[in-house]
PDB file of C-alpha atoms in Angstrom:
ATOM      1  CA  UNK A 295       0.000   0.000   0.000  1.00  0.00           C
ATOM      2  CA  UNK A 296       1.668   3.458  -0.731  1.00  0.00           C
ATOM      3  CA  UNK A 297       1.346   6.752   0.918  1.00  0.00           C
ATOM      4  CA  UNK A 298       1.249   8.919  -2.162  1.00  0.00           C
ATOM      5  CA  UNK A 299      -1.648  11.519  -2.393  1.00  0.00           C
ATOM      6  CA  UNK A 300      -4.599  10.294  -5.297  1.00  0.00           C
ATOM      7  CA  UNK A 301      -7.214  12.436  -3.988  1.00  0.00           C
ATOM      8  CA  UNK A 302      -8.477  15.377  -5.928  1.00  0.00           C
ATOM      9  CA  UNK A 303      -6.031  18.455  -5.545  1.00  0.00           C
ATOM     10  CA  UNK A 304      -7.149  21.264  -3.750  1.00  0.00           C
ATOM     11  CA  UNK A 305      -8.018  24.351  -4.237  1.00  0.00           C
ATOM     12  CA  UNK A 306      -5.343  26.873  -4.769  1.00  0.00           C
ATOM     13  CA  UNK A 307      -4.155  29.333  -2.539  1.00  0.00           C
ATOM     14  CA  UNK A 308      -1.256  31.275  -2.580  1.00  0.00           C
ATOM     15  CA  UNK A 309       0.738  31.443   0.573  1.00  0.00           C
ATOM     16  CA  UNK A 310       3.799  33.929   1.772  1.00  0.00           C
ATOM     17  CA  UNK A 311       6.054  31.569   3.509  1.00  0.00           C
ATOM     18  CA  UNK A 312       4.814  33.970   6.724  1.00  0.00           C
ATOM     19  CA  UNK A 313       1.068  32.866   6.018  1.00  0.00           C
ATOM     20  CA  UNK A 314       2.306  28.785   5.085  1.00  0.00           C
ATOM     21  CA  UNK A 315       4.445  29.259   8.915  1.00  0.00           C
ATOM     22  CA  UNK A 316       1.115  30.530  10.854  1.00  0.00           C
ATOM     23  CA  UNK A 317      -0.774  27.667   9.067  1.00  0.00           C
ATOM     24  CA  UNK A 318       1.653  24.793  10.551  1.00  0.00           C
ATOM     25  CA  UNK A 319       0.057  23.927  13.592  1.00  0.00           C
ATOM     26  CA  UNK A 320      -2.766  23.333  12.790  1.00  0.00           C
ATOM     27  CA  UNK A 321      -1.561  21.536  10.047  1.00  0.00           C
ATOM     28  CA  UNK A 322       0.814  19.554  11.561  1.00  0.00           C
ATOM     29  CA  UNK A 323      -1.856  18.652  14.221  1.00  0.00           C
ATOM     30  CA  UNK A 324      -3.963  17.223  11.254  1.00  0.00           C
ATOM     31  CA  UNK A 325      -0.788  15.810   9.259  1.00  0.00           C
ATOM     32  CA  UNK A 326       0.358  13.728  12.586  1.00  0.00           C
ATOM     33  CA  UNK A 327      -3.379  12.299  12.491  1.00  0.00           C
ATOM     34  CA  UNK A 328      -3.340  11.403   9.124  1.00  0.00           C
ATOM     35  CA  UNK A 329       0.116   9.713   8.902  1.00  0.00           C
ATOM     36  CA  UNK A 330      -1.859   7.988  12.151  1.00  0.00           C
ATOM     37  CA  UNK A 331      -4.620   6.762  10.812  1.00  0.00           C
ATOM     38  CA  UNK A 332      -2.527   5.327   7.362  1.00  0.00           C
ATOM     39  CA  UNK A 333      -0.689   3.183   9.178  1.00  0.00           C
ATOM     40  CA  UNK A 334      -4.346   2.183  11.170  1.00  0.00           C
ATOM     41  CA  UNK A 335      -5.048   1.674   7.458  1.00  0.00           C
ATOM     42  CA  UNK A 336      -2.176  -0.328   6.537  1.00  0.00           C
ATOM     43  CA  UNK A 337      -2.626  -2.829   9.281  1.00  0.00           C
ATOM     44  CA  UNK A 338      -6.061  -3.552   8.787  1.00  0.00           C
ATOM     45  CA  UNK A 339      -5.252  -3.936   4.806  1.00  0.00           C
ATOM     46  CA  UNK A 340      -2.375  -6.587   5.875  1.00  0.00           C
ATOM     47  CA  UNK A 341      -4.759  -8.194   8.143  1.00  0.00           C
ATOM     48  CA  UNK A 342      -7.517  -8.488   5.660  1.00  0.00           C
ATOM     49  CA  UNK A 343      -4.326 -10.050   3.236  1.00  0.00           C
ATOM     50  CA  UNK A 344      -3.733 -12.108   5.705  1.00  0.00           C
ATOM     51  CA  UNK A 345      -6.956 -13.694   6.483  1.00  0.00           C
ATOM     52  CA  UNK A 346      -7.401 -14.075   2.586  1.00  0.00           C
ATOM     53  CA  UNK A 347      -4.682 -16.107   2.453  1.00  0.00           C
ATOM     54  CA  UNK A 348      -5.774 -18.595   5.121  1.00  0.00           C
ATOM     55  CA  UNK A 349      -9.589 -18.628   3.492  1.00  0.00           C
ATOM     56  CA  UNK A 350     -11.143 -17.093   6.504  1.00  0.00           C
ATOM     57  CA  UNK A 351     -14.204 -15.237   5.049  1.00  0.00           C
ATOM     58  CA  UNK A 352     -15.524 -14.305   7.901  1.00  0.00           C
ATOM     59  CA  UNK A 353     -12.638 -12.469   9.359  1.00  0.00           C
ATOM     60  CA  UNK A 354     -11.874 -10.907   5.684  1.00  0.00           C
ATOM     61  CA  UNK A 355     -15.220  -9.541   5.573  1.00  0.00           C
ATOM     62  CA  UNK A 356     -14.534  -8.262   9.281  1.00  0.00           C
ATOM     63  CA  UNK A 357     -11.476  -6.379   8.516  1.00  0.00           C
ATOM     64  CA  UNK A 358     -12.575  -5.238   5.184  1.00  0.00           C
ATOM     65  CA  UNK A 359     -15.514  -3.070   6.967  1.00  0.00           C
ATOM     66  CA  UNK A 360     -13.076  -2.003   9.874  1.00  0.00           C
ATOM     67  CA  UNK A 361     -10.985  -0.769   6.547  1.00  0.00           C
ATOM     68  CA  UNK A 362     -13.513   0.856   5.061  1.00  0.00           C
ATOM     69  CA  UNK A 363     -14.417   2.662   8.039  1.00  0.00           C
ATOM     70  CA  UNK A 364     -10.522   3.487   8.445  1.00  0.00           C
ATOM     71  CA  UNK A 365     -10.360   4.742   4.820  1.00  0.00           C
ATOM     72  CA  UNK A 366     -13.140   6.928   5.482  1.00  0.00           C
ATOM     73  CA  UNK A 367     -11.762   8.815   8.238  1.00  0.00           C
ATOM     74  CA  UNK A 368      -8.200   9.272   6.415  1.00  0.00           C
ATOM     75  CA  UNK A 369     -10.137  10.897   3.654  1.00  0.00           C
ATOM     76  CA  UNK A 370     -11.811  13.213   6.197  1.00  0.00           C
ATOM     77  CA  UNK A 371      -8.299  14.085   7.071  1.00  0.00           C
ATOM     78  CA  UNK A 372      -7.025  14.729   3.754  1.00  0.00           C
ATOM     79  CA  UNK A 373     -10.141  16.972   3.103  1.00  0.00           C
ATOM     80  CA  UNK A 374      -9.307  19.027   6.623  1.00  0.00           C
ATOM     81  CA  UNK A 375      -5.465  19.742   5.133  1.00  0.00           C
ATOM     82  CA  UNK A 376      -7.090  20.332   1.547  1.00  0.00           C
ATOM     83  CA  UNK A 377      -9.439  22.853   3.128  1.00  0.00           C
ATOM     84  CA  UNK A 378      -6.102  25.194   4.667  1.00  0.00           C
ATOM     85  CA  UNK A 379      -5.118  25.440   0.986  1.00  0.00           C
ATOM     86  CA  UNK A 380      -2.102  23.045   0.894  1.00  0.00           C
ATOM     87  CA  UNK A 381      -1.319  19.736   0.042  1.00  0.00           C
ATOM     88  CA  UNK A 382      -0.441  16.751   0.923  1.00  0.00           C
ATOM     89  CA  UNK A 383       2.046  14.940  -0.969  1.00  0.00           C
ATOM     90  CA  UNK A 384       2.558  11.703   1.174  1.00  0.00           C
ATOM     91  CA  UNK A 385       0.619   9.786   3.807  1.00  0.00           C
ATOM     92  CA  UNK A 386       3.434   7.969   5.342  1.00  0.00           C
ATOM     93  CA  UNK A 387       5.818  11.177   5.720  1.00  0.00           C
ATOM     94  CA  UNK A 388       3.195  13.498   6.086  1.00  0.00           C
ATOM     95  CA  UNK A 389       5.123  15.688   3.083  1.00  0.00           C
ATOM     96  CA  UNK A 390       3.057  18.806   2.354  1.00  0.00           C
ATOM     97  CA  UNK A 391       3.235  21.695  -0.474  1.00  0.00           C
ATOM     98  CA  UNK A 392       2.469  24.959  -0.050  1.00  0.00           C
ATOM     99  CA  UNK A 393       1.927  26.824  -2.907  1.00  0.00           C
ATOM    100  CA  UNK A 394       3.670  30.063  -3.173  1.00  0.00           C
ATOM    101  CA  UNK A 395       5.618  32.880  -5.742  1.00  0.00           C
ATOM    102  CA  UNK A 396       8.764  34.111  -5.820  1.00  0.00           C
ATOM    103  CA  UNK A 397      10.560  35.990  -8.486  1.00  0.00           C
ATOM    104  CA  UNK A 398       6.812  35.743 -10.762  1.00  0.00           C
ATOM    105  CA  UNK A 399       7.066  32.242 -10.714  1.00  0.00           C
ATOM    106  CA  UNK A 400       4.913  29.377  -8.898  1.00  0.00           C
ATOM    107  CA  UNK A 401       6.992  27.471  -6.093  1.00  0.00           C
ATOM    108  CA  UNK A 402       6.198  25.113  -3.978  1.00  0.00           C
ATOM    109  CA  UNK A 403       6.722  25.632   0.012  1.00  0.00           C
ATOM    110  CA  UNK A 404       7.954  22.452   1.376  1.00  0.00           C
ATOM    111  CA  UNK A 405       7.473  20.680   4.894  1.00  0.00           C
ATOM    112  CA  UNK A 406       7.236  17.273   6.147  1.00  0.00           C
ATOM    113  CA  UNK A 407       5.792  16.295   9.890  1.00  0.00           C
ATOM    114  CA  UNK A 408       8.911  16.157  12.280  1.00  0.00           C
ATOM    115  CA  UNK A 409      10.396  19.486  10.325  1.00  0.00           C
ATOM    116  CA  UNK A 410      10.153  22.103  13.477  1.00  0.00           C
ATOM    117  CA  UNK A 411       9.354  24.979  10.384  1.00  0.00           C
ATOM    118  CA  UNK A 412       9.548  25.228   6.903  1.00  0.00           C
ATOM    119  CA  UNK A 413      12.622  25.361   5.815  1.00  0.00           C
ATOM    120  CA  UNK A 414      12.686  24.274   1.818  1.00  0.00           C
ATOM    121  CA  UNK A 415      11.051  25.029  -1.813  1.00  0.00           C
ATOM    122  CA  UNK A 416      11.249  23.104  -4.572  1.00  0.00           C
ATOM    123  CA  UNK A 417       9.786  24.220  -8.537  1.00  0.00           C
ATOM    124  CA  UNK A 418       6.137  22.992  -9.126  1.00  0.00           C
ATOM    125  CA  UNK A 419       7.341  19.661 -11.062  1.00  0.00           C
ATOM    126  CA  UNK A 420      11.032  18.991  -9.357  1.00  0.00           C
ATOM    127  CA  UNK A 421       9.149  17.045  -6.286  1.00  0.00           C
ATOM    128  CA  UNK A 422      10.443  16.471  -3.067  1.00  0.00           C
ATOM    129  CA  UNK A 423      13.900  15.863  -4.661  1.00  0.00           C
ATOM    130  CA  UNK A 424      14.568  19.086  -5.613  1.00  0.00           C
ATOM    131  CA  UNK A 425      14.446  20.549  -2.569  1.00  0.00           C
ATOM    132  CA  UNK A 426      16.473  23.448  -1.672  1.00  0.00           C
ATOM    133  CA  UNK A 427      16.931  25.648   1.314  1.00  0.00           C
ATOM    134  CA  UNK A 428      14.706  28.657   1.591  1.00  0.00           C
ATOM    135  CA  UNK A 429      17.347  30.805   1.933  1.00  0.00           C
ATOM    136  CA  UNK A 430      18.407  30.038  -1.739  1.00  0.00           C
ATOM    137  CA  UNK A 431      15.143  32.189  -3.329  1.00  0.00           C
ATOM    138  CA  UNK A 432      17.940  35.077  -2.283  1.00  0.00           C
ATOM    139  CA  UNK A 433      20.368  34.199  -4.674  1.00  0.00           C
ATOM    140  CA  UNK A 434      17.978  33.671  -7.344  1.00  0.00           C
ATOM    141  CA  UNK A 435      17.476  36.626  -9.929  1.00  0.00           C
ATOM    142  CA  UNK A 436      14.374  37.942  -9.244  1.00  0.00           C
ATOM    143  CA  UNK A 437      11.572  39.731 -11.593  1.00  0.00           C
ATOM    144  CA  UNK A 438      10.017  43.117 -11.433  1.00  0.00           C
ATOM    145  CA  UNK A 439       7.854  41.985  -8.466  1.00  0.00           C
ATOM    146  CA  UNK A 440       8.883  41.871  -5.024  1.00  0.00           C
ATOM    147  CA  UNK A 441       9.608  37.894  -3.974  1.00  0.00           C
ATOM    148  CA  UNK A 442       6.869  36.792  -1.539  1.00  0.00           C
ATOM    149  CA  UNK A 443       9.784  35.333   0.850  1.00  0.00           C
ATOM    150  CA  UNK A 444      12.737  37.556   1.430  1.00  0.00           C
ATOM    151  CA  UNK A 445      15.668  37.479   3.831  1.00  0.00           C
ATOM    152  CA  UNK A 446      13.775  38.787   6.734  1.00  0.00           C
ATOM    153  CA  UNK A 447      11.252  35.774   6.096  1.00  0.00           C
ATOM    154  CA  UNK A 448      13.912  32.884   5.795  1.00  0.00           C
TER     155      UNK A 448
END
């Protein structure tokens, strides 16, 4: 079972990485829960597996509706961090974007749940791979508009 994000996206907001910062504890409150209640997910999934295996329909069926149930709360989750205007990128790591400009260009704000602030961006389509340190939107040329996160922001 993977943690990637295959719910509908939500919908956009523009943060300053001041406004994405305020946001994160609420967000990480709900981003703890829903890393939570994946791996509740995950265990009832194996279990169902497991069962299946062995032929015992009547536990399958069991842990099939306790899985359902499960499934239905995570999406509740995902719907609460949707609703603050980011996203969620992974249910295991509890990765979220933030959408965001800098230099008249879309960026992504990045934080994952254990990160104490955010501390990274990364370009719309470079993923959590291309990651780089906030303080890098400095040394980037910028355009005739003012950069949404400055030095005194980073």
């Amino acid at each position: 079972m993977a943690g990637r994000q295959n719910r509908s996206t939500p919908a956009r907001r523009v943060f300053t990485l001041e406004e994405a910062e305020r946001a994160l504890p609420l967000v990480r409150r709900i981003v703890q829960d829903v890393v939570d209640q994946f791996g509740v997910l995950a265990d009832l999934v194996n279990q169902r597996n497991a069962y299946a295996e062995r032929g015992n329909h009547a536990a399958v069926e069991k842990y099939s509706n306790l899985a359902h149930v499960a499934a239905g709360r995570l999406n509740e989750l995902i719907d609460e961090v949707h609703s603050i205007g980011c996203e969620l990128k992974d249910w295991e790591t509890g990765l979220i974007d933030f959408r965001s400009e800098h230099a008249g260009r879309e960026i992504y704000l990045c934080w994952r749940l254990g990160e104490s602030h955010i501390a990274h961006w990364h370009e719309l389509h470079a993923g959590v791979a291309g990651r780089q340190p906030i303080a890098s939107l400095d040394c980037q040329p910028s355009a005739s508009q003012e950069p949404v996160v400055s030095s005194a922001d980073a």
